[in-house]
Amino acid sequence: MTTIRLKCVFALILIVIASIGPFPIASPIGAFVALFRPRWFKTLVDNIYRNSRQNPTLPDSSGASDGNPGRKKNLASAVARLQLLSAMIVFMLLDIGPIPTVSLIALFIVIFRPQWFLTLIKRVYGEQ
């Protein structure tokens, strides 16, 4: 496992421990990412997926033959951001319980690097 992934696993284990109780930590961070698309998160995901078999180049589904492919990408990114934000709000409500769901899902993502998460992040960030 790469150094960045080990650091993420350690940080997520601390977040899991800190999230036990009424104040979720990871789901508000996910909502922040959905709303503001910080560059540091995209860089972190790129570093986690670097040299991964799950990181093939995704085909361009932007509809480049359309008259305005940039607008279509922006719309797809906005839809993905809204979906992610909605999921984080639901997870905030679930995380109030005794099991910190989002932190455990994030731990799974860092360890196994599933393709669906990389695809989601590429949709959320669009061409940024």
PDB file of C-alpha atoms in Angstrom, residues 14-105:
ATOM      1  CA  LEU A  14      -9.159   8.303  13.749  1.00  0.00           C
ATOM      2  CA  ILE A  15     -12.272   9.808  12.147  1.00  0.00           C
ATOM      3  CA  VAL A  16     -14.203   6.562  12.757  1.00  0.00           C
ATOM      4  CA  ILE A  17     -13.244   6.706  16.436  1.00  0.00           C
ATOM      5  CA  ALA A  18     -14.051  10.425  16.691  1.00  0.00           C
ATOM      6  CA  SER A  19     -17.368   9.994  14.843  1.00  0.00           C
ATOM      7  CA  ILE A  20     -18.841   7.614  17.393  1.00  0.00           C
ATOM      8  CA  GLY A  21     -21.447   9.801  18.988  1.00  0.00           C
ATOM      9  CA  PRO A  22     -23.905  12.461  17.918  1.00  0.00           C
ATOM     10  CA  PHE A  23     -21.563  14.527  15.716  1.00  0.00           C
ATOM     11  CA  PRO A  24     -20.699  13.039  12.324  1.00  0.00           C
ATOM     12  CA  ILE A  25     -17.415  14.186  10.787  1.00  0.00           C
ATOM     13  CA  ALA A  26     -16.969  12.496   7.410  1.00  0.00           C
ATOM     14  CA  SER A  27     -20.404  13.242   5.937  1.00  0.00           C
ATOM     15  CA  PRO A  28     -20.096  17.039   6.369  1.00  0.00           C
ATOM     16  CA  ILE A  29     -16.686  16.786   4.681  1.00  0.00           C
ATOM     17  CA  GLY A  30     -18.382  14.905   1.824  1.00  0.00           C
ATOM     18  CA  ALA A  31     -21.051  17.609   1.585  1.00  0.00           C
ATOM     19  CA  PHE A  32     -18.314  20.255   1.480  1.00  0.00           C
ATOM     20  CA  VAL A  33     -16.620  18.374  -1.379  1.00  0.00           C
ATOM     21  CA  ALA A  34     -19.930  18.131  -3.270  1.00  0.00           C
ATOM     22  CA  LEU A  35     -20.608  21.852  -2.910  1.00  0.00           C
ATOM     23  CA  PHE A  36     -17.180  23.409  -3.395  1.00  0.00           C
ATOM     24  CA  ARG A  37     -15.095  20.775  -5.234  1.00  0.00           C
ATOM     25  CA  PRO A  38     -11.839  21.661  -3.458  1.00  0.00           C
ATOM     26  CA  ARG A  39      -8.703  20.995  -5.468  1.00  0.00           C
ATOM     27  CA  TRP A  40      -7.052  19.189  -2.528  1.00  0.00           C
ATOM     28  CA  PHE A  41      -9.685  16.426  -2.626  1.00  0.00           C
ATOM     29  CA  LYS A  42      -9.266  15.804  -6.364  1.00  0.00           C
ATOM     30  CA  THR A  43      -5.496  15.671  -5.874  1.00  0.00           C
ATOM     31  CA  LEU A  44      -5.935  13.217  -2.997  1.00  0.00           C
ATOM     32  CA  VAL A  45      -8.170  10.942  -5.088  1.00  0.00           C
ATOM     33  CA  ASP A  46      -5.722  11.117  -8.013  1.00  0.00           C
ATOM     34  CA  ASN A  47      -2.877  10.110  -5.687  1.00  0.00           C
ATOM     35  CA  ILE A  48      -4.878   7.254  -4.142  1.00  0.00           C
ATOM     36  CA  TYR A  49      -5.803   5.852  -7.560  1.00  0.00           C
ATOM     37  CA  ARG A  50      -2.371   6.390  -9.105  1.00  0.00           C
ATOM     38  CA  ASN A  51      -0.863   3.108 -10.371  1.00  0.00           C
ATOM     39  CA  SER A  52      -4.160   1.320  -9.791  1.00  0.00           C
ATOM     40  CA  ARG A  53      -5.570  -1.340 -12.075  1.00  0.00           C
ATOM     41  CA  GLN A  54      -8.961   0.280 -11.421  1.00  0.00           C
ATOM     42  CA  ASN A  55      -7.798   3.519 -13.039  1.00  0.00           C
ATOM     43  CA  PRO A  56      -8.205   3.037 -16.781  1.00  0.00           C
ATOM     44  CA  THR A  57      -8.785   6.069 -18.907  1.00  0.00           C
ATOM     45  CA  LEU A  58     -12.519   6.588 -19.002  1.00  0.00           C
ATOM     46  CA  PRO A  59     -14.107   7.113 -22.408  1.00  0.00           C
ATOM     47  CA  ASP A  60     -15.240  10.638 -23.103  1.00  0.00           C
ATOM     48  CA  SER A  61     -19.007  10.610 -22.686  1.00  0.00           C
ATOM     49  CA  SER A  62     -19.330  14.347 -23.119  1.00  0.00           C
ATOM     50  CA  GLY A  63     -21.052  14.161 -26.462  1.00  0.00           C
ATOM     51  CA  ALA A  64     -18.241  15.912 -28.302  1.00  0.00           C
ATOM     52  CA  SER A  65     -20.292  15.827 -31.485  1.00  0.00           C
ATOM     53  CA  ASP A  66     -22.839  18.169 -29.904  1.00  0.00           C
ATOM     54  CA  GLY A  67     -22.684  21.855 -30.620  1.00  0.00           C
ATOM     55  CA  ASN A  68     -21.827  22.702 -27.002  1.00  0.00           C
ATOM     56  CA  PRO A  69     -19.993  19.851 -25.220  1.00  0.00           C
ATOM     57  CA  GLY A  70     -18.849  22.114 -22.348  1.00  0.00           C
ATOM     58  CA  ARG A  71     -22.414  22.838 -21.331  1.00  0.00           C
ATOM     59  CA  LYS A  72     -23.254  19.131 -21.282  1.00  0.00           C
ATOM     60  CA  LYS A  73     -20.220  18.421 -19.059  1.00  0.00           C
ATOM     61  CA  ASN A  74     -21.207  21.246 -16.708  1.00  0.00           C
ATOM     62  CA  LEU A  75     -24.736  19.852 -16.446  1.00  0.00           C
ATOM     63  CA  ALA A  76     -23.447  16.331 -15.786  1.00  0.00           C
ATOM     64  CA  SER A  77     -21.122  17.688 -13.104  1.00  0.00           C
ATOM     65  CA  ALA A  78     -23.949  19.649 -11.474  1.00  0.00           C
ATOM     66  CA  VAL A  79     -26.187  16.558 -11.422  1.00  0.00           C
ATOM     67  CA  ALA A  80     -23.387  14.456  -9.903  1.00  0.00           C
ATOM     68  CA  ARG A  81     -22.714  17.132  -7.279  1.00  0.00           C
ATOM     69  CA  LEU A  82     -26.408  17.293  -6.363  1.00  0.00           C
ATOM     70  CA  GLN A  83     -26.566  13.504  -6.071  1.00  0.00           C
ATOM     71  CA  LEU A  84     -23.452  13.433  -3.877  1.00  0.00           C
ATOM     72  CA  LEU A  85     -24.754  16.253  -1.697  1.00  0.00           C
ATOM     73  CA  SER A  86     -28.102  14.461  -1.273  1.00  0.00           C
ATOM     74  CA  ALA A  87     -26.326  11.249  -0.303  1.00  0.00           C
ATOM     75  CA  MET A  88     -24.167  13.110   2.233  1.00  0.00           C
ATOM     76  CA  ILE A  89     -27.270  14.657   3.837  1.00  0.00           C
ATOM     77  CA  VAL A  90     -28.824  11.199   4.193  1.00  0.00           C
ATOM     78  CA  PHE A  91     -25.543   9.876   5.595  1.00  0.00           C
ATOM     79  CA  MET A  92     -25.398  12.770   8.092  1.00  0.00           C
ATOM     80  CA  LEU A  93     -28.715  11.578   9.461  1.00  0.00           C
ATOM     81  CA  LEU A  94     -27.540   7.953   9.527  1.00  0.00           C
ATOM     82  CA  ASP A  95     -24.205   8.866  11.122  1.00  0.00           C
ATOM     83  CA  ILE A  96     -25.978  10.234  14.188  1.00  0.00           C
ATOM     84  CA  GLY A  97     -26.455   6.594  15.158  1.00  0.00           C
ATOM     85  CA  PRO A  98     -23.751   4.461  16.733  1.00  0.00           C
ATOM     86  CA  ILE A  99     -22.037   3.373  13.487  1.00  0.00           C
ATOM     87  CA  PRO A 100     -20.088   5.998  11.484  1.00  0.00           C
ATOM     88  CA  THR A 101     -21.209   4.851   8.030  1.00  0.00           C
ATOM     89  CA  VAL A 102     -19.426   7.361   5.786  1.00  0.00           C
ATOM     90  CA  SER A 103     -16.070   6.890   7.509  1.00  0.00           C
ATOM     91  CA  LEU A 104     -16.286   3.132   7.029  1.00  0.00           C
ATOM     92  CA  ILE A 105     -17.260   3.551   3.369  1.00  0.00           C
TER      93      ILE A 105
END
